[in-house]
Amino acid sequence: MGFIGWIIVGIVAGFIAEKVTKSDHGLITNLIVGLIGAFVGGFIADRFGISFVNNALVDTTIIATLGAILVLFIYQKVRS
């Protein structure tokens, strides 16, 4: 997946995580959270031996979204 693909995945993952965690962020923050979530989700999936082979874009978006939700959850707990 190219640079533009990662940007799209980051924005989508950040947006979904924002809605799930009932946060309120802008586009750039969603992108950053989504990209960090992709790294976190990918790291955790790799540690547990989870791999998807069907559709790379959808699979990556799912992993990135779960990672972004985890990042926002931890951020909210630390901040409060």
PDB file of N, CA and C in Angstrom:
ATOM      1  N   MET A   1       0.858  -1.169   0.000  1.00  0.00           N
ATOM      2  CA  MET A   1       0.000   0.000   0.000  1.00  0.00           C
ATOM      3  C   MET A   1       0.903   1.231   0.000  1.00  0.00           C
ATOM      4  N   GLY A   2       0.554   2.188  -0.808  1.00  0.00           N
ATOM      5  CA  GLY A   2       1.363   3.388  -0.934  1.00  0.00           C
ATOM      6  C   GLY A   2       1.049   4.437   0.119  1.00  0.00           C
ATOM      7  N   PHE A   3       1.714   5.551  -0.022  1.00  0.00           N
ATOM      8  CA  PHE A   3       1.586   6.659   0.921  1.00  0.00           C
ATOM      9  C   PHE A   3       0.144   7.155   1.009  1.00  0.00           C
ATOM     10  N   ILE A   4      -0.502   7.328  -0.120  1.00  0.00           N
ATOM     11  CA  ILE A   4      -1.898   7.807  -0.138  1.00  0.00           C
ATOM     12  C   ILE A   4      -2.816   6.785   0.536  1.00  0.00           C
ATOM     13  N   GLY A   5      -2.551   5.510   0.314  1.00  0.00           N
ATOM     14  CA  GLY A   5      -3.352   4.466   0.963  1.00  0.00           C
ATOM     15  C   GLY A   5      -3.250   4.527   2.472  1.00  0.00           C
ATOM     16  N   TRP A   6      -2.036   4.771   2.976  1.00  0.00           N
ATOM     17  CA  TRP A   6      -1.854   4.882   4.428  1.00  0.00           C
ATOM     18  C   TRP A   6      -2.569   6.105   4.989  1.00  0.00           C
ATOM     19  N   ILE A   7      -2.561   7.185   4.233  1.00  0.00           N
ATOM     20  CA  ILE A   7      -3.279   8.398   4.671  1.00  0.00           C
ATOM     21  C   ILE A   7      -4.780   8.106   4.769  1.00  0.00           C
ATOM     22  N   ILE A   8      -5.314   7.438   3.765  1.00  0.00           N
ATOM     23  CA  ILE A   8      -6.753   7.113   3.759  1.00  0.00           C
ATOM     24  C   ILE A   8      -7.078   6.181   4.923  1.00  0.00           C
ATOM     25  N   VAL A   9      -6.280   5.147   5.113  1.00  0.00           N
ATOM     26  CA  VAL A   9      -6.508   4.214   6.222  1.00  0.00           C
ATOM     27  C   VAL A   9      -6.413   4.949   7.552  1.00  0.00           C
ATOM     28  N   GLY A  10      -5.438   5.829   7.703  1.00  0.00           N
ATOM     29  CA  GLY A  10      -5.287   6.582   8.946  1.00  0.00           C
ATOM     30  C   GLY A  10      -6.484   7.460   9.251  1.00  0.00           C
ATOM     31  N   ILE A  11      -6.977   8.161   8.240  1.00  0.00           N
ATOM     32  CA  ILE A  11      -8.134   9.039   8.440  1.00  0.00           C
ATOM     33  C   ILE A  11      -9.366   8.220   8.797  1.00  0.00           C
ATOM     34  N   VAL A  12      -9.608   7.135   8.066  1.00  0.00           N
ATOM     35  CA  VAL A  12     -10.789   6.297   8.327  1.00  0.00           C
ATOM     36  C   VAL A  12     -10.702   5.665   9.714  1.00  0.00           C
ATOM     37  N   ALA A  13      -9.536   5.102  10.041  1.00  0.00           N
ATOM     38  CA  ALA A  13      -9.365   4.465  11.354  1.00  0.00           C
ATOM     39  C   ALA A  13      -9.514   5.484  12.478  1.00  0.00           C
ATOM     40  N   GLY A  14      -8.920   6.659  12.323  1.00  0.00           N
ATOM     41  CA  GLY A  14      -9.045   7.707  13.335  1.00  0.00           C
ATOM     42  C   GLY A  14     -10.469   8.187  13.495  1.00  0.00           C
ATOM     43  N   PHE A  15     -11.188   8.318  12.381  1.00  0.00           N
ATOM     44  CA  PHE A  15     -12.582   8.758  12.432  1.00  0.00           C
ATOM     45  C   PHE A  15     -13.447   7.742  13.160  1.00  0.00           C
ATOM     46  N   ILE A  16     -13.295   6.467  12.811  1.00  0.00           N
ATOM     47  CA  ILE A  16     -14.097   5.422  13.466  1.00  0.00           C
ATOM     48  C   ILE A  16     -13.757   5.357  14.956  1.00  0.00           C
ATOM     49  N   ALA A  17     -12.474   5.415  15.286  1.00  0.00           N
ATOM     50  CA  ALA A  17     -12.065   5.383  16.699  1.00  0.00           C
ATOM     51  C   ALA A  17     -12.627   6.582  17.451  1.00  0.00           C
ATOM     52  N   GLU A  18     -12.647   7.742  16.792  1.00  0.00           N
ATOM     53  CA  GLU A  18     -13.207   8.944  17.404  1.00  0.00           C
ATOM     54  C   GLU A  18     -14.677   8.739  17.754  1.00  0.00           C
ATOM     55  N   LYS A  19     -15.425   8.147  16.854  1.00  0.00           N
ATOM     56  CA  LYS A  19     -16.860   7.922  17.092  1.00  0.00           C
ATOM     57  C   LYS A  19     -17.090   6.864  18.167  1.00  0.00           C
ATOM     58  N   VAL A  20     -16.291   5.800  18.148  1.00  0.00           N
ATOM     59  CA  VAL A  20     -16.453   4.723  19.132  1.00  0.00           C
ATOM     60  C   VAL A  20     -16.144   5.219  20.537  1.00  0.00           C
ATOM     61  N   THR A  21     -15.098   6.038  20.670  1.00  0.00           N
ATOM     62  CA  THR A  21     -14.696   6.522  21.992  1.00  0.00           C
ATOM     63  C   THR A  21     -15.388   7.829  22.384  1.00  0.00           C
ATOM     64  N   LYS A  22     -16.278   8.304  21.528  1.00  0.00           N
ATOM     65  CA  LYS A  22     -17.033   9.539  21.767  1.00  0.00           C
ATOM     66  C   LYS A  22     -16.103  10.725  22.015  1.00  0.00           C
ATOM     67  N   SER A  23     -15.042  10.797  21.220  1.00  0.00           N
ATOM     68  CA  SER A  23     -14.097  11.911  21.271  1.00  0.00           C
ATOM     69  C   SER A  23     -14.512  12.951  20.248  1.00  0.00           C
ATOM     70  N   ASP A  24     -13.839  14.069  20.261  1.00  0.00           N
ATOM     71  CA  ASP A  24     -14.117  15.113  19.281  1.00  0.00           C
ATOM     72  C   ASP A  24     -12.795  15.689  18.797  1.00  0.00           C
ATOM     73  N   HIS A  25     -12.365  15.230  17.627  1.00  0.00           N
ATOM     74  CA  HIS A  25     -11.094  15.662  17.060  1.00  0.00           C
ATOM     75  C   HIS A  25     -11.312  16.164  15.646  1.00  0.00           C
ATOM     76  N   GLY A  26     -10.279  16.753  15.111  1.00  0.00           N
ATOM     77  CA  GLY A  26     -10.318  17.210  13.733  1.00  0.00           C
ATOM     78  C   GLY A  26      -9.689  16.186  12.796  1.00  0.00           C
ATOM     79  N   LEU A  27      -9.640  16.527  11.537  1.00  0.00           N
ATOM     80  CA  LEU A  27      -9.132  15.639  10.501  1.00  0.00           C
ATOM     81  C   LEU A  27      -7.671  15.261  10.729  1.00  0.00           C
ATOM     82  N   ILE A  28      -6.842  16.238  11.045  1.00  0.00           N
ATOM     83  CA  ILE A  28      -5.415  15.968  11.244  1.00  0.00           C
ATOM     84  C   ILE A  28      -5.198  15.067  12.459  1.00  0.00           C
ATOM     85  N   THR A  29      -5.909  15.323  13.555  1.00  0.00           N
ATOM     86  CA  THR A  29      -5.785  14.478  14.747  1.00  0.00           C
ATOM     87  C   THR A  29      -6.265  13.067  14.447  1.00  0.00           C
ATOM     88  N   ASN A  30      -7.350  12.945  13.677  1.00  0.00           N
ATOM     89  CA  ASN A  30      -7.824  11.614  13.290  1.00  0.00           C
ATOM     90  C   ASN A  30      -6.761  10.879  12.485  1.00  0.00           C
ATOM     91  N   LEU A  31      -6.095  11.578  11.581  1.00  0.00           N
ATOM     92  CA  LEU A  31      -5.034  10.977  10.784  1.00  0.00           C
ATOM     93  C   LEU A  31      -3.901  10.495  11.683  1.00  0.00           C
ATOM     94  N   ILE A  32      -3.472  11.332  12.594  1.00  0.00           N
ATOM     95  CA  ILE A  32      -2.361  10.977  13.490  1.00  0.00           C
ATOM     96  C   ILE A  32      -2.748   9.790  14.369  1.00  0.00           C
ATOM     97  N   VAL A  33      -3.940   9.842  14.961  1.00  0.00           N
ATOM     98  CA  VAL A  33      -4.406   8.741  15.819  1.00  0.00           C
ATOM     99  C   VAL A  33      -4.533   7.464  14.997  1.00  0.00           C
ATOM    100  N   GLY A  34      -5.042   7.572  13.778  1.00  0.00           N
ATOM    101  CA  GLY A  34      -5.190   6.402  12.915  1.00  0.00           C
ATOM    102  C   GLY A  34      -3.856   5.785  12.545  1.00  0.00           C
ATOM    103  N   LEU A  35      -2.863   6.610  12.241  1.00  0.00           N
ATOM    104  CA  LEU A  35      -1.542   6.081  11.888  1.00  0.00           C
ATOM    105  C   LEU A  35      -0.850   5.448  13.095  1.00  0.00           C
ATOM    106  N   ILE A  36      -0.961   6.100  14.250  1.00  0.00           N
ATOM    107  CA  ILE A  36      -0.398   5.510  15.472  1.00  0.00           C
ATOM    108  C   ILE A  36      -1.138   4.201  15.786  1.00  0.00           C
ATOM    109  N   GLY A  37      -2.450   4.230  15.607  1.00  0.00           N
ATOM    110  CA  GLY A  37      -3.254   3.021  15.821  1.00  0.00           C
ATOM    111  C   GLY A  37      -2.854   1.892  14.890  1.00  0.00           C
ATOM    112  N   ALA A  38      -2.477   2.233  13.664  1.00  0.00           N
ATOM    113  CA  ALA A  38      -2.031   1.207  12.718  1.00  0.00           C
ATOM    114  C   ALA A  38      -0.759   0.535  13.217  1.00  0.00           C
ATOM    115  N   PHE A  39       0.163   1.328  13.755  1.00  0.00           N
ATOM    116  CA  PHE A  39       1.393   0.748  14.297  1.00  0.00           C
ATOM    117  C   PHE A  39       1.101  -0.105  15.528  1.00  0.00           C
ATOM    118  N   VAL A  40       0.283   0.412  16.438  1.00  0.00           N
ATOM    119  CA  VAL A  40      -0.050  -0.314  17.659  1.00  0.00           C
ATOM    120  C   VAL A  40      -0.817  -1.599  17.318  1.00  0.00           C
ATOM    121  N   GLY A  41      -1.838  -1.460  16.490  1.00  0.00           N
ATOM    122  CA  GLY A  41      -2.633  -2.625  16.094  1.00  0.00           C
ATOM    123  C   GLY A  41      -1.810  -3.659  15.350  1.00  0.00           C
ATOM    124  N   GLY A  42      -0.941  -3.202  14.467  1.00  0.00           N
ATOM    125  CA  GLY A  42      -0.071  -4.117  13.736  1.00  0.00           C
ATOM    126  C   GLY A  42       0.892  -4.843  14.643  1.00  0.00           C
ATOM    127  N   PHE A  43       1.437  -4.126  15.612  1.00  0.00           N
ATOM    128  CA  PHE A  43       2.356  -4.730  16.577  1.00  0.00           C
ATOM    129  C   PHE A  43       1.645  -5.813  17.392  1.00  0.00           C
ATOM    130  N   ILE A  44       0.455  -5.486  17.896  1.00  0.00           N
ATOM    131  CA  ILE A  44      -0.305  -6.444  18.717  1.00  0.00           C
ATOM    132  C   ILE A  44      -0.734  -7.646  17.877  1.00  0.00           C
ATOM    133  N   ALA A  45      -1.224  -7.398  16.663  1.00  0.00           N
ATOM    134  CA  ALA A  45      -1.644  -8.498  15.789  1.00  0.00           C
ATOM    135  C   ALA A  45      -0.467  -9.413  15.475  1.00  0.00           C
ATOM    136  N   ASP A  46       0.697  -8.830  15.246  1.00  0.00           N
ATOM    137  CA  ASP A  46       1.886  -9.625  14.954  1.00  0.00           C
ATOM    138  C   ASP A  46       2.285 -10.478  16.152  1.00  0.00           C
ATOM    139  N   ARG A  47       2.199  -9.908  17.352  1.00  0.00           N
ATOM    140  CA  ARG A  47       2.560 -10.639  18.570  1.00  0.00           C
ATOM    141  C   ARG A  47       1.629 -11.827  18.819  1.00  0.00           C
ATOM    142  N   PHE A  48       0.362 -11.681  18.430  1.00  0.00           N
ATOM    143  CA  PHE A  48      -0.601 -12.760  18.613  1.00  0.00           C
ATOM    144  C   PHE A  48      -0.697 -13.669  17.399  1.00  0.00           C
ATOM    145  N   GLY A  49       0.094 -13.400  16.376  1.00  0.00           N
ATOM    146  CA  GLY A  49       0.100 -14.237  15.179  1.00  0.00           C
ATOM    147  C   GLY A  49      -1.129 -14.063  14.309  1.00  0.00           C
ATOM    148  N   ILE A  50      -1.784 -12.926  14.423  1.00  0.00           N
ATOM    149  CA  ILE A  50      -2.988 -12.658  13.630  1.00  0.00           C
ATOM    150  C   ILE A  50      -2.562 -12.101  12.281  1.00  0.00           C
ATOM    151  N   SER A  51      -3.063 -12.716  11.225  1.00  0.00           N
ATOM    152  CA  SER A  51      -2.788 -12.192   9.890  1.00  0.00           C
ATOM    153  C   SER A  51      -4.022 -12.396   9.018  1.00  0.00           C
ATOM    154  N   PHE A  52      -4.272 -11.437   8.183  1.00  0.00           N
ATOM    155  CA  PHE A  52      -5.394 -11.483   7.259  1.00  0.00           C
ATOM    156  C   PHE A  52      -4.827 -11.565   5.852  1.00  0.00           C
ATOM    157  N   VAL A  53      -5.510 -12.268   4.979  1.00  0.00           N
ATOM    158  CA  VAL A  53      -5.001 -12.390   3.615  1.00  0.00           C
ATOM    159  C   VAL A  53      -6.033 -12.036   2.558  1.00  0.00           C
ATOM    160  N   ASN A  54      -7.267 -11.819   2.933  1.00  0.00           N
ATOM    161  CA  ASN A  54      -8.319 -11.601   1.942  1.00  0.00           C
ATOM    162  C   ASN A  54      -8.209 -10.249   1.250  1.00  0.00           C
ATOM    163  N   ASN A  55      -8.371  -9.187   1.975  1.00  0.00           N
ATOM    164  CA  ASN A  55      -8.395  -7.857   1.391  1.00  0.00           C
ATOM    165  C   ASN A  55      -7.492  -6.957   2.229  1.00  0.00           C
ATOM    166  N   ALA A  56      -6.331  -6.641   1.707  1.00  0.00           N
ATOM    167  CA  ALA A  56      -5.327  -5.907   2.481  1.00  0.00           C
ATOM    168  C   ALA A  56      -5.842  -4.560   2.978  1.00  0.00           C
ATOM    169  N   LEU A  57      -6.589  -3.826   2.173  1.00  0.00           N
ATOM    170  CA  LEU A  57      -7.082  -2.512   2.585  1.00  0.00           C
ATOM    171  C   LEU A  57      -8.068  -2.627   3.738  1.00  0.00           C
ATOM    172  N   VAL A  58      -9.004  -3.551   3.624  1.00  0.00           N
ATOM    173  CA  VAL A  58     -10.002  -3.736   4.689  1.00  0.00           C
ATOM    174  C   VAL A  58      -9.336  -4.274   5.949  1.00  0.00           C
ATOM    175  N   ASP A  59      -8.468  -5.256   5.794  1.00  0.00           N
ATOM    176  CA  ASP A  59      -7.782  -5.842   6.955  1.00  0.00           C
ATOM    177  C   ASP A  59      -6.938  -4.803   7.684  1.00  0.00           C
ATOM    178  N   THR A  60      -6.195  -4.019   6.930  1.00  0.00           N
ATOM    179  CA  THR A  60      -5.357  -2.979   7.521  1.00  0.00           C
ATOM    180  C   THR A  60      -6.203  -1.945   8.229  1.00  0.00           C
ATOM    181  N   THR A  61      -7.327  -1.587   7.648  1.00  0.00           N
ATOM    182  CA  THR A  61      -8.215  -0.603   8.263  1.00  0.00           C
ATOM    183  C   THR A  61      -8.792  -1.140   9.573  1.00  0.00           C
ATOM    184  N   ILE A  62      -9.146  -2.407   9.601  1.00  0.00           N
ATOM    185  CA  ILE A  62      -9.676  -3.008  10.832  1.00  0.00           C
ATOM    186  C   ILE A  62      -8.623  -2.994  11.930  1.00  0.00           C
ATOM    187  N   ILE A  63      -7.414  -3.446  11.614  1.00  0.00           N
ATOM    188  CA  ILE A  63      -6.332  -3.475  12.602  1.00  0.00           C
ATOM    189  C   ILE A  63      -5.991  -2.059  13.070  1.00  0.00           C
ATOM    190  N   ALA A  64      -5.921  -1.117  12.131  1.00  0.00           N
ATOM    191  CA  ALA A  64      -5.613   0.276  12.476  1.00  0.00           C
ATOM    192  C   ALA A  64      -6.707   0.870  13.359  1.00  0.00           C
ATOM    193  N   THR A  65      -7.949   0.559  13.059  1.00  0.00           N
ATOM    194  CA  THR A  65      -9.066   1.079  13.848  1.00  0.00           C
ATOM    195  C   THR A  65      -9.028   0.525  15.268  1.00  0.00           C
ATOM    196  N   LEU A  66      -8.801  -0.767  15.408  1.00  0.00           N
ATOM    197  CA  LEU A  66      -8.715  -1.350  16.749  1.00  0.00           C
ATOM    198  C   LEU A  66      -7.542  -0.758  17.527  1.00  0.00           C
ATOM    199  N   GLY A  67      -6.428  -0.562  16.861  1.00  0.00           N
ATOM    200  CA  GLY A  67      -5.284   0.073  17.511  1.00  0.00           C
ATOM    201  C   GLY A  67      -5.578   1.510  17.901  1.00  0.00           C
ATOM    202  N   ALA A  68      -6.260   2.249  17.030  1.00  0.00           N
ATOM    203  CA  ALA A  68      -6.605   3.643  17.320  1.00  0.00           C
ATOM    204  C   ALA A  68      -7.584   3.737  18.480  1.00  0.00           C
ATOM    205  N   ILE A  69      -8.520   2.810  18.550  1.00  0.00           N
ATOM    206  CA  ILE A  69      -9.454   2.787  19.685  1.00  0.00           C
ATOM    207  C   ILE A  69      -8.682   2.552  20.973  1.00  0.00           C
ATOM    208  N   LEU A  70      -7.735   1.632  20.944  1.00  0.00           N
ATOM    209  CA  LEU A  70      -6.913   1.363  22.119  1.00  0.00           C
ATOM    210  C   LEU A  70      -6.094   2.594  22.515  1.00  0.00           C
ATOM    211  N   VAL A  71      -5.503   3.257  21.531  1.00  0.00           N
ATOM    212  CA  VAL A  71      -4.714   4.464  21.806  1.00  0.00           C
ATOM    213  C   VAL A  71      -5.580   5.548  22.436  1.00  0.00           C
ATOM    214  N   LEU A  72      -6.759   5.797  21.882  1.00  0.00           N
ATOM    215  CA  LEU A  72      -7.649   6.825  22.436  1.00  0.00           C
ATOM    216  C   LEU A  72      -8.157   6.440  23.818  1.00  0.00           C
ATOM    217  N   PHE A  73      -8.444   5.163  24.020  1.00  0.00           N
ATOM    218  CA  PHE A  73      -8.908   4.701  25.332  1.00  0.00           C
ATOM    219  C   PHE A  73      -7.834   4.956  26.399  1.00  0.00           C
ATOM    220  N   ILE A  74      -6.611   4.571  26.095  1.00  0.00           N
ATOM    221  CA  ILE A  74      -5.510   4.780  27.042  1.00  0.00           C
ATOM    222  C   ILE A  74      -5.276   6.274  27.265  1.00  0.00           C
ATOM    223  N   TYR A  75      -5.311   7.052  26.191  1.00  0.00           N
ATOM    224  CA  TYR A  75      -5.119   8.507  26.306  1.00  0.00           C
ATOM    225  C   TYR A  75      -6.181   9.124  27.219  1.00  0.00           C
ATOM    226  N   GLN A  76      -7.433   8.720  27.038  1.00  0.00           N
ATOM    227  CA  GLN A  76      -8.506   9.273  27.875  1.00  0.00           C
ATOM    228  C   GLN A  76      -8.348   8.861  29.339  1.00  0.00           C
ATOM    229  N   LYS A  77      -7.895   7.650  29.595  1.00  0.00           N
ATOM    230  CA  LYS A  77      -7.699   7.199  30.982  1.00  0.00           C
ATOM    231  C   LYS A  77      -6.530   7.925  31.649  1.00  0.00           C
ATOM    232  N   VAL A  78      -5.468   8.166  30.896  1.00  0.00           N
ATOM    233  CA  VAL A  78      -4.312   8.867  31.445  1.00  0.00           C
ATOM    234  C   VAL A  78      -4.640  10.330  31.684  1.00  0.00           C
ATOM    235  N   ARG A  79      -5.397  10.903  30.797  1.00  0.00           N
ATOM    236  CA  ARG A  79      -5.716  12.334  30.876  1.00  0.00           C
ATOM    237  C   ARG A  79      -6.688  12.648  32.016  1.00  0.00           C
ATOM    238  N   SER A  80      -7.573  11.720  32.366  1.00  0.00           N
ATOM    239  CA  SER A  80      -8.566  12.028  33.410  1.00  0.00           C
ATOM    240  C   SER A  80      -8.123  11.642  34.791  1.00  0.00           C
TER     241      SER A  80
END
